[in-house]
Short mmCIF file of C-alpha atoms and ligand atoms in Angstrom, two decimals:
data_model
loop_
_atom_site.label_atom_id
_atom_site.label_comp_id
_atom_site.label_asym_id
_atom_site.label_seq_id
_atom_site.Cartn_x
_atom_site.Cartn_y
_atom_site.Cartn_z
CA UNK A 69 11.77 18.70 -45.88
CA UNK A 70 14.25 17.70 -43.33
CA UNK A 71 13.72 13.97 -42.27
CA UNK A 72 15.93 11.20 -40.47
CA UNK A 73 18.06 9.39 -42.37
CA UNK A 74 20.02 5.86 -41.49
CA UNK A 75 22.73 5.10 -43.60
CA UNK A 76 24.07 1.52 -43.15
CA UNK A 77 27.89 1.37 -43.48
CA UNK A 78 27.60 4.82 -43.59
CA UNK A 79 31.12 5.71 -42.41
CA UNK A 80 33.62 4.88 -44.65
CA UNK A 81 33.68 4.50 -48.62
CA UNK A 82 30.52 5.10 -50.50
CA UNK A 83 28.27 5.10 -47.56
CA UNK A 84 30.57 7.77 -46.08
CA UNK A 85 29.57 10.19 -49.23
CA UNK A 86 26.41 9.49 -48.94
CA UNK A 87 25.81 9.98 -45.18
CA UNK A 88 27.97 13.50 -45.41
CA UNK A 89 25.30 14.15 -48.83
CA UNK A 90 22.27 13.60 -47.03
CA UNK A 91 23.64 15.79 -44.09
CA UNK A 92 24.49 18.44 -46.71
CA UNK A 93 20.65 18.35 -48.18
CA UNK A 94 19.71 19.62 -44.67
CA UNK A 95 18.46 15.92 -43.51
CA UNK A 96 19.21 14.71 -39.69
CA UNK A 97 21.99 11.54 -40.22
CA UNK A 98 23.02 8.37 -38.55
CA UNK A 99 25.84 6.11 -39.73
CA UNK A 100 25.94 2.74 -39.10
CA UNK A 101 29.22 0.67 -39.17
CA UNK A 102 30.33 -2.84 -38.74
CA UNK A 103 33.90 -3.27 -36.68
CA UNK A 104 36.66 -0.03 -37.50
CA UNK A 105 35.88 1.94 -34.69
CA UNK A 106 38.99 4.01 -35.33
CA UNK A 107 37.62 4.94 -38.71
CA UNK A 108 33.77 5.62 -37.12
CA UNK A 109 35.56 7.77 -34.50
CA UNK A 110 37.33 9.23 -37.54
CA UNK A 111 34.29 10.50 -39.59
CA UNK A 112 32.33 11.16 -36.33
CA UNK A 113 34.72 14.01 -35.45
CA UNK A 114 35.06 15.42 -39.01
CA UNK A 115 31.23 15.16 -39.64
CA UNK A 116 29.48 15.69 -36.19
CA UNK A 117 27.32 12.77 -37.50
CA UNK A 118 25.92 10.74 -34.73
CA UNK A 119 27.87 6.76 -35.58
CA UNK A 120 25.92 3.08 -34.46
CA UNK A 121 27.76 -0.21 -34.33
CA UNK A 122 25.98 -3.07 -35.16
CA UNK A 123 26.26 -6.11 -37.37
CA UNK A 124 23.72 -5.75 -40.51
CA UNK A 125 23.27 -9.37 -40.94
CA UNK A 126 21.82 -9.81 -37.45
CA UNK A 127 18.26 -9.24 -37.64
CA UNK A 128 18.28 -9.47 -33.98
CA UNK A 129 21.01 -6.49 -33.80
CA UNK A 130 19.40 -4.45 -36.53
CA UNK A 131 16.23 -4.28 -34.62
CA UNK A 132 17.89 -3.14 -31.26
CA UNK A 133 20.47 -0.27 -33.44
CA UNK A 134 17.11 1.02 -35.06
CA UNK A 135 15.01 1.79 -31.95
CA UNK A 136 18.19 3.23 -30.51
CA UNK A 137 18.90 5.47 -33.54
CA UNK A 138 14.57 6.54 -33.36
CA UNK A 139 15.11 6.97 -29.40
CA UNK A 140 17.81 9.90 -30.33
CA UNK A 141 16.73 10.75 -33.70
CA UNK A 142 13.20 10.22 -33.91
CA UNK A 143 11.60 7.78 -36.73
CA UNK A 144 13.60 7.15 -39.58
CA UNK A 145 11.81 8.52 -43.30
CA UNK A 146 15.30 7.50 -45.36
CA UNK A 147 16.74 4.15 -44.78
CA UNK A 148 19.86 3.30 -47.61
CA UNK A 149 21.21 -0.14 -47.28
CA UNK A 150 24.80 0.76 -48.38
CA UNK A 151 26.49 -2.24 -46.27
CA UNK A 152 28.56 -5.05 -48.24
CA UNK A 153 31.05 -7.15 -48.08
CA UNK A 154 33.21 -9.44 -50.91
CA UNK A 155 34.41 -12.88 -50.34
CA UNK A 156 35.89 -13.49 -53.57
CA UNK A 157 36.91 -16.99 -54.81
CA UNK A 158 36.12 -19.15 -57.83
CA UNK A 159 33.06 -20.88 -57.10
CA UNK A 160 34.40 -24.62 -56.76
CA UNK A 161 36.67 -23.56 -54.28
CA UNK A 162 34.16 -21.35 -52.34
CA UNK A 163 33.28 -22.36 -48.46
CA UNK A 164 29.64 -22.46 -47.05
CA UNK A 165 31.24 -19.73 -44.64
CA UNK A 166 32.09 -17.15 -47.53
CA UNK A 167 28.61 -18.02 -49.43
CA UNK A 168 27.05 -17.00 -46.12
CA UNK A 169 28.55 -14.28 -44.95
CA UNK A 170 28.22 -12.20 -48.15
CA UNK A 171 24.16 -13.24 -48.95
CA UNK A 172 23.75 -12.53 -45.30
CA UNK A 173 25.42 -9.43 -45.18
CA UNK A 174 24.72 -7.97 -48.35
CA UNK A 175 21.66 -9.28 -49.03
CA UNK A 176 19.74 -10.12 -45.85
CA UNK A 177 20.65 -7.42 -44.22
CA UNK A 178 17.81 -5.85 -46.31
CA UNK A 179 15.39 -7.80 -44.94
CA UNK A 180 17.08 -6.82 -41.42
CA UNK A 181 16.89 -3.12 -41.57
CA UNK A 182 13.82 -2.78 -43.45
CA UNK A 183 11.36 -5.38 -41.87
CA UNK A 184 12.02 -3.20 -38.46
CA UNK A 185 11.12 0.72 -40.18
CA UNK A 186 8.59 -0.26 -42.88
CA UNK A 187 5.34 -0.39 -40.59
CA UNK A 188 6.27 3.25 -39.20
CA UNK A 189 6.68 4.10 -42.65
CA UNK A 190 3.56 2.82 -43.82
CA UNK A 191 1.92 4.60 -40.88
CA UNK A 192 2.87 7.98 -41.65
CA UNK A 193 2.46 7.16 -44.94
CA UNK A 194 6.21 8.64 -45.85
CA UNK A 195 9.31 6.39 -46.68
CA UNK A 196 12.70 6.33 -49.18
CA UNK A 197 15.06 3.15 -49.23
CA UNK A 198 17.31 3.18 -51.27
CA UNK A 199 19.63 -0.37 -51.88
CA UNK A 200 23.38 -0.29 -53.01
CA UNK A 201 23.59 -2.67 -55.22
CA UNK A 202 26.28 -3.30 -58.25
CA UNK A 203 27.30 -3.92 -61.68
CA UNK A 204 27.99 -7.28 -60.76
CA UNK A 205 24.54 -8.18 -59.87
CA UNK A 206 23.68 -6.84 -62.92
CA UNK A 207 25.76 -8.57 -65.24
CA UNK A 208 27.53 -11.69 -63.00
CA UNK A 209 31.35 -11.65 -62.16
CA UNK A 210 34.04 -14.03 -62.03
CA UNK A 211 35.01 -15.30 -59.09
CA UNK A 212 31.57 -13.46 -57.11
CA UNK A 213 29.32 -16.37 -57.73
CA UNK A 214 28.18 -15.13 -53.53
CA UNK A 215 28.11 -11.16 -54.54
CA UNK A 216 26.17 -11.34 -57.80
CA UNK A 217 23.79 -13.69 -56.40
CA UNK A 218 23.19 -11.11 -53.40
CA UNK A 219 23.51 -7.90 -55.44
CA UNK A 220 20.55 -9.70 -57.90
CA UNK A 221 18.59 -10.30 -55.24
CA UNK A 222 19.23 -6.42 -53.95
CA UNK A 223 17.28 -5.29 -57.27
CA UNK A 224 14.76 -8.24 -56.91
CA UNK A 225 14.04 -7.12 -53.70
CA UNK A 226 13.68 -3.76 -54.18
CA UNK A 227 10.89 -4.18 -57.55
CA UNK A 228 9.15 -6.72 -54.93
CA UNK A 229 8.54 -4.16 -51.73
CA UNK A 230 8.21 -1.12 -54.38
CA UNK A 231 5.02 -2.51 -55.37
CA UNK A 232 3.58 -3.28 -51.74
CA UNK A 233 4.83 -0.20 -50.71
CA UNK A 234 3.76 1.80 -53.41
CA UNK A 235 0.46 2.94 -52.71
CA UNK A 236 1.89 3.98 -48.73
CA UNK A 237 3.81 6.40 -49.96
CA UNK A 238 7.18 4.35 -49.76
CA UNK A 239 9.46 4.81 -52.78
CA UNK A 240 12.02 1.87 -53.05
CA UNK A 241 14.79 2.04 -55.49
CA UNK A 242 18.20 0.73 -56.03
CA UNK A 243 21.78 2.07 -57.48
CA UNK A 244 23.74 -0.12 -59.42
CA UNK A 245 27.53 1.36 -59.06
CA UNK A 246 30.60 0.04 -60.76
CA UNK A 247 34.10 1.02 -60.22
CA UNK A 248 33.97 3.35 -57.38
CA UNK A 249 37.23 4.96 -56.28
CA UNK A 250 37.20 3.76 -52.21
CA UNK A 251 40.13 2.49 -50.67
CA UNK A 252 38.79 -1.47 -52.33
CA UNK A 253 39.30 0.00 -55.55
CA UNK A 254 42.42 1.97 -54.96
CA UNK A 255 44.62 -0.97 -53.14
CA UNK A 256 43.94 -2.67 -57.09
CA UNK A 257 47.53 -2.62 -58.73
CA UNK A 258 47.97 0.29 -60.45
CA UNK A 259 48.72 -1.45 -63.84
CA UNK A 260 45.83 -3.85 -63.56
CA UNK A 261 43.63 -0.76 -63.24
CA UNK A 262 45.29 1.08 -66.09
CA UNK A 263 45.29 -2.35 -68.38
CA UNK A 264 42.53 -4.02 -67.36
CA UNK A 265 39.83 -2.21 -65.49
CA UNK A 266 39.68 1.30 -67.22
CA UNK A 267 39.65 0.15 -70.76
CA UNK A 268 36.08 -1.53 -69.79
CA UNK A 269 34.82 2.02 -68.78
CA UNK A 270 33.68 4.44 -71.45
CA UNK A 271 33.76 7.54 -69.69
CA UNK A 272 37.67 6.60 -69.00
CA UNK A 273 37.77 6.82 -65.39
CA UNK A 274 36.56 4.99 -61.99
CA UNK A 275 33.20 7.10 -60.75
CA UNK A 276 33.86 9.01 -57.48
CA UNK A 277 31.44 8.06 -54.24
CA UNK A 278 30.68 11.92 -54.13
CA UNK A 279 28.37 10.77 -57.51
CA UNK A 280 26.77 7.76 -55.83
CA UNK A 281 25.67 10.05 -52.99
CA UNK A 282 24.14 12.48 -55.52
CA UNK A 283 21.75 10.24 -56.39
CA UNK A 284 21.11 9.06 -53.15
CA UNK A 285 19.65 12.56 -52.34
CA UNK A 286 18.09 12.74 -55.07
CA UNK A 287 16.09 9.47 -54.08
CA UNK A 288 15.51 10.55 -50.94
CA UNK A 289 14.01 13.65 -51.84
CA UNK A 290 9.97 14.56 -50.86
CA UNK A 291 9.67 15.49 -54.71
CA UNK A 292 10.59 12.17 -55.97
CA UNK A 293 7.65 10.43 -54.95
CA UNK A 294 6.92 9.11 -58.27
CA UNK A 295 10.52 7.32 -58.73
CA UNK A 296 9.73 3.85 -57.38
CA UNK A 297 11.05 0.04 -58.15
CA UNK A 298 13.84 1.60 -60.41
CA UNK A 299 17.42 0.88 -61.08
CA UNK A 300 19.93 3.27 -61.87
CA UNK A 301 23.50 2.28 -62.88
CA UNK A 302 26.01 4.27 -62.38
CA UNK A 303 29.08 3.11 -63.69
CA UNK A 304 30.85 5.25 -66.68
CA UNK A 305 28.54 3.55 -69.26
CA UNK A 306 30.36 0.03 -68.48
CA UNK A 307 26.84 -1.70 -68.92
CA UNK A 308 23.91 -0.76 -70.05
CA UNK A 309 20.99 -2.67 -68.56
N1 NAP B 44 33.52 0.41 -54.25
C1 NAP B 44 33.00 -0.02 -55.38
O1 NAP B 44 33.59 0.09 -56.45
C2 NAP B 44 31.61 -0.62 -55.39
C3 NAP B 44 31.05 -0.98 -56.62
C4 NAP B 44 29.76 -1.52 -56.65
C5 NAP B 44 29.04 -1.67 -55.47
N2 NAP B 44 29.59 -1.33 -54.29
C6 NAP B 44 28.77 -1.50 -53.08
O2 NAP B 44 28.68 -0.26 -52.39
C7 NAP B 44 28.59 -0.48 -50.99
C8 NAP B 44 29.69 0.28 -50.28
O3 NAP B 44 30.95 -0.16 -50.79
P1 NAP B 44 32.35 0.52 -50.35
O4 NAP B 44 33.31 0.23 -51.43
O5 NAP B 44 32.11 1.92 -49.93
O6 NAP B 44 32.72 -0.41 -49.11
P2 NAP B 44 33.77 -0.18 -47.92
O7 NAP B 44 34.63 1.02 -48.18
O8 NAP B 44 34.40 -1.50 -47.69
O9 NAP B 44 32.80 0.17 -46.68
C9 NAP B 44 31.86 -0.76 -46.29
C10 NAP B 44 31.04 -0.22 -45.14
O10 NAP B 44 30.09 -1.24 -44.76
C11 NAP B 44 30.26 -1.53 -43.39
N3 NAP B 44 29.97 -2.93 -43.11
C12 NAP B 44 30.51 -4.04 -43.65
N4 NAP B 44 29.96 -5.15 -43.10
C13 NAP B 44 29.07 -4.71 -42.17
C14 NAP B 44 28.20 -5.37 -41.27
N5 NAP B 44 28.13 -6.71 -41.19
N6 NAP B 44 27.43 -4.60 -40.46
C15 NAP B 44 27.47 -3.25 -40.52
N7 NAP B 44 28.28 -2.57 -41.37
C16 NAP B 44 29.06 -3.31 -42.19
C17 NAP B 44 31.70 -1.19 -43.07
O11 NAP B 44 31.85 -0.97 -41.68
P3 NAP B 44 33.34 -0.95 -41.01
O12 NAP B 44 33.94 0.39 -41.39
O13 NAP B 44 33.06 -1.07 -39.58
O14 NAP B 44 34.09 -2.11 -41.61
C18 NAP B 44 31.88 0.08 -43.92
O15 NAP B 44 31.36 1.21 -43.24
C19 NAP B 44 28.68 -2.00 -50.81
O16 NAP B 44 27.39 -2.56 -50.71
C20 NAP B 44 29.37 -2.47 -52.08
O17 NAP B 44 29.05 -3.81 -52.38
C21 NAP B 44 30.86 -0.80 -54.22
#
């Protein structure tokens, strides 16, 4: 069944994918976006897919972008929180502002965006989210002492509101990515990816977002109703969790 979906970050990298995905799978799409215009304009007029600027660690701002997406829209059923940030530094040189700014953004934005749809969703008794997590909450990273702590909490949030929202007919999962081939992955030097990065990958090659966004859809879909609290990693059998 068609339904609304709001994709946070939704217009560039992985959250492009997935917004163009859900599109694809017939469902009606918003794209949220931080601060590139040019590149929201960009994807807007390739994709015909309606964009919304608004900070994701606001709470404040998330609540106001929502009831302006439903006011177009209609109610949103799929809500992925794709949004994130790095700040990467070795932890005794990291600032109180970078240790913010990436557990805000990457972590409380879930409480942000979903705290505003989840009473509508347990009304109508209908709802998908769907967190972007990472390897790296998964298994810890140097130097991302701030995005392993948020990416952890991603998955601890997501088996938490699973089981409240079980019995609603909310499914909440999360995806666990690893190397992704965006533009963050592809400005890496190309011998430190050859040397140093692909070696770690046993399927020999960064994953595409085009594969992130498959799953997404299949998430979000009416017939996976009984695919709740789970994590799936998707990262060339890097780590196996
Ligand atoms: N790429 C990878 O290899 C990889 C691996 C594991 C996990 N992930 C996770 O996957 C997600 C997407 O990553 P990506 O590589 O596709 O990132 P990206 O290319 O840098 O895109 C990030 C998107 O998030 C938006 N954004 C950032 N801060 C925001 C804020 N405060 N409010 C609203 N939107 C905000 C950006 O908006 P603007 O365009 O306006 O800046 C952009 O649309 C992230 O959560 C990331 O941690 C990525």
């Amino acid at each position: 069944m068609a339904r609304v979906a709001l994709v946070t970050g939704g217009t560039r990298g992985i959250g492009a994918a997935i917004s163009k995905a859900l599109k694809a799978a017939g469902h009606k799409v918003a794209a949220n976006y931080g601060g590139n215009d040019a590149a929201a304009e960009k994807f807007k007029s390739e994709t015909e897919i309606p964009v919304y600027k608004w900070d994701v660690s606001s709470f404040d701002a998330c609540a106001e972008g929502i009831k302006k997406v439903e006011a177009e829209l209609g109610p949103v059923d799929i809500l992925v929180n794709n949004a994130g940030i790095t700040r990467d530094t070795a932890f005794h040189k990291m600032t109180l502002e970078q240790w913010s700014a990436v557990i805000n953004t990457n972590l409380g934005s879930l409480f942000n965006m979903t705290r505003p749809v989840i009473e509508g969703m347990r009304a109508r008794k209908f709802g998908r989210i769907i967190n972007i997590s990472s390897i790296n909450g998964q298994k810890g990273q140097f130097g991302q002492v701030n995005y392993s702590a948020a990416k952890a909490g991603d998955i601890g949030f997501t088996k938490a509101l699973a089981l409240e929202t079980a019995k609603a007919g909310i499914t909440v999962n999360v995806i666990c990515p690893g190397y992704i081939n965006t533009e963050m992955v592809q400005a890496v030097p190309k011998d430190v990816l050859e040397k140093a990065i692909l070696p770690l990958i046993p399927v020999g090659r960064l994953g595409e977002p085009e594969e992130i966004a498959r799953a997404v859809v299949f998430l979000a879909a009416d017939e996976a109703g009984a695919i709740t609290g789970s994590t799936l990693s998707i990262n060339g059998g890097q780590y196996m969790a």
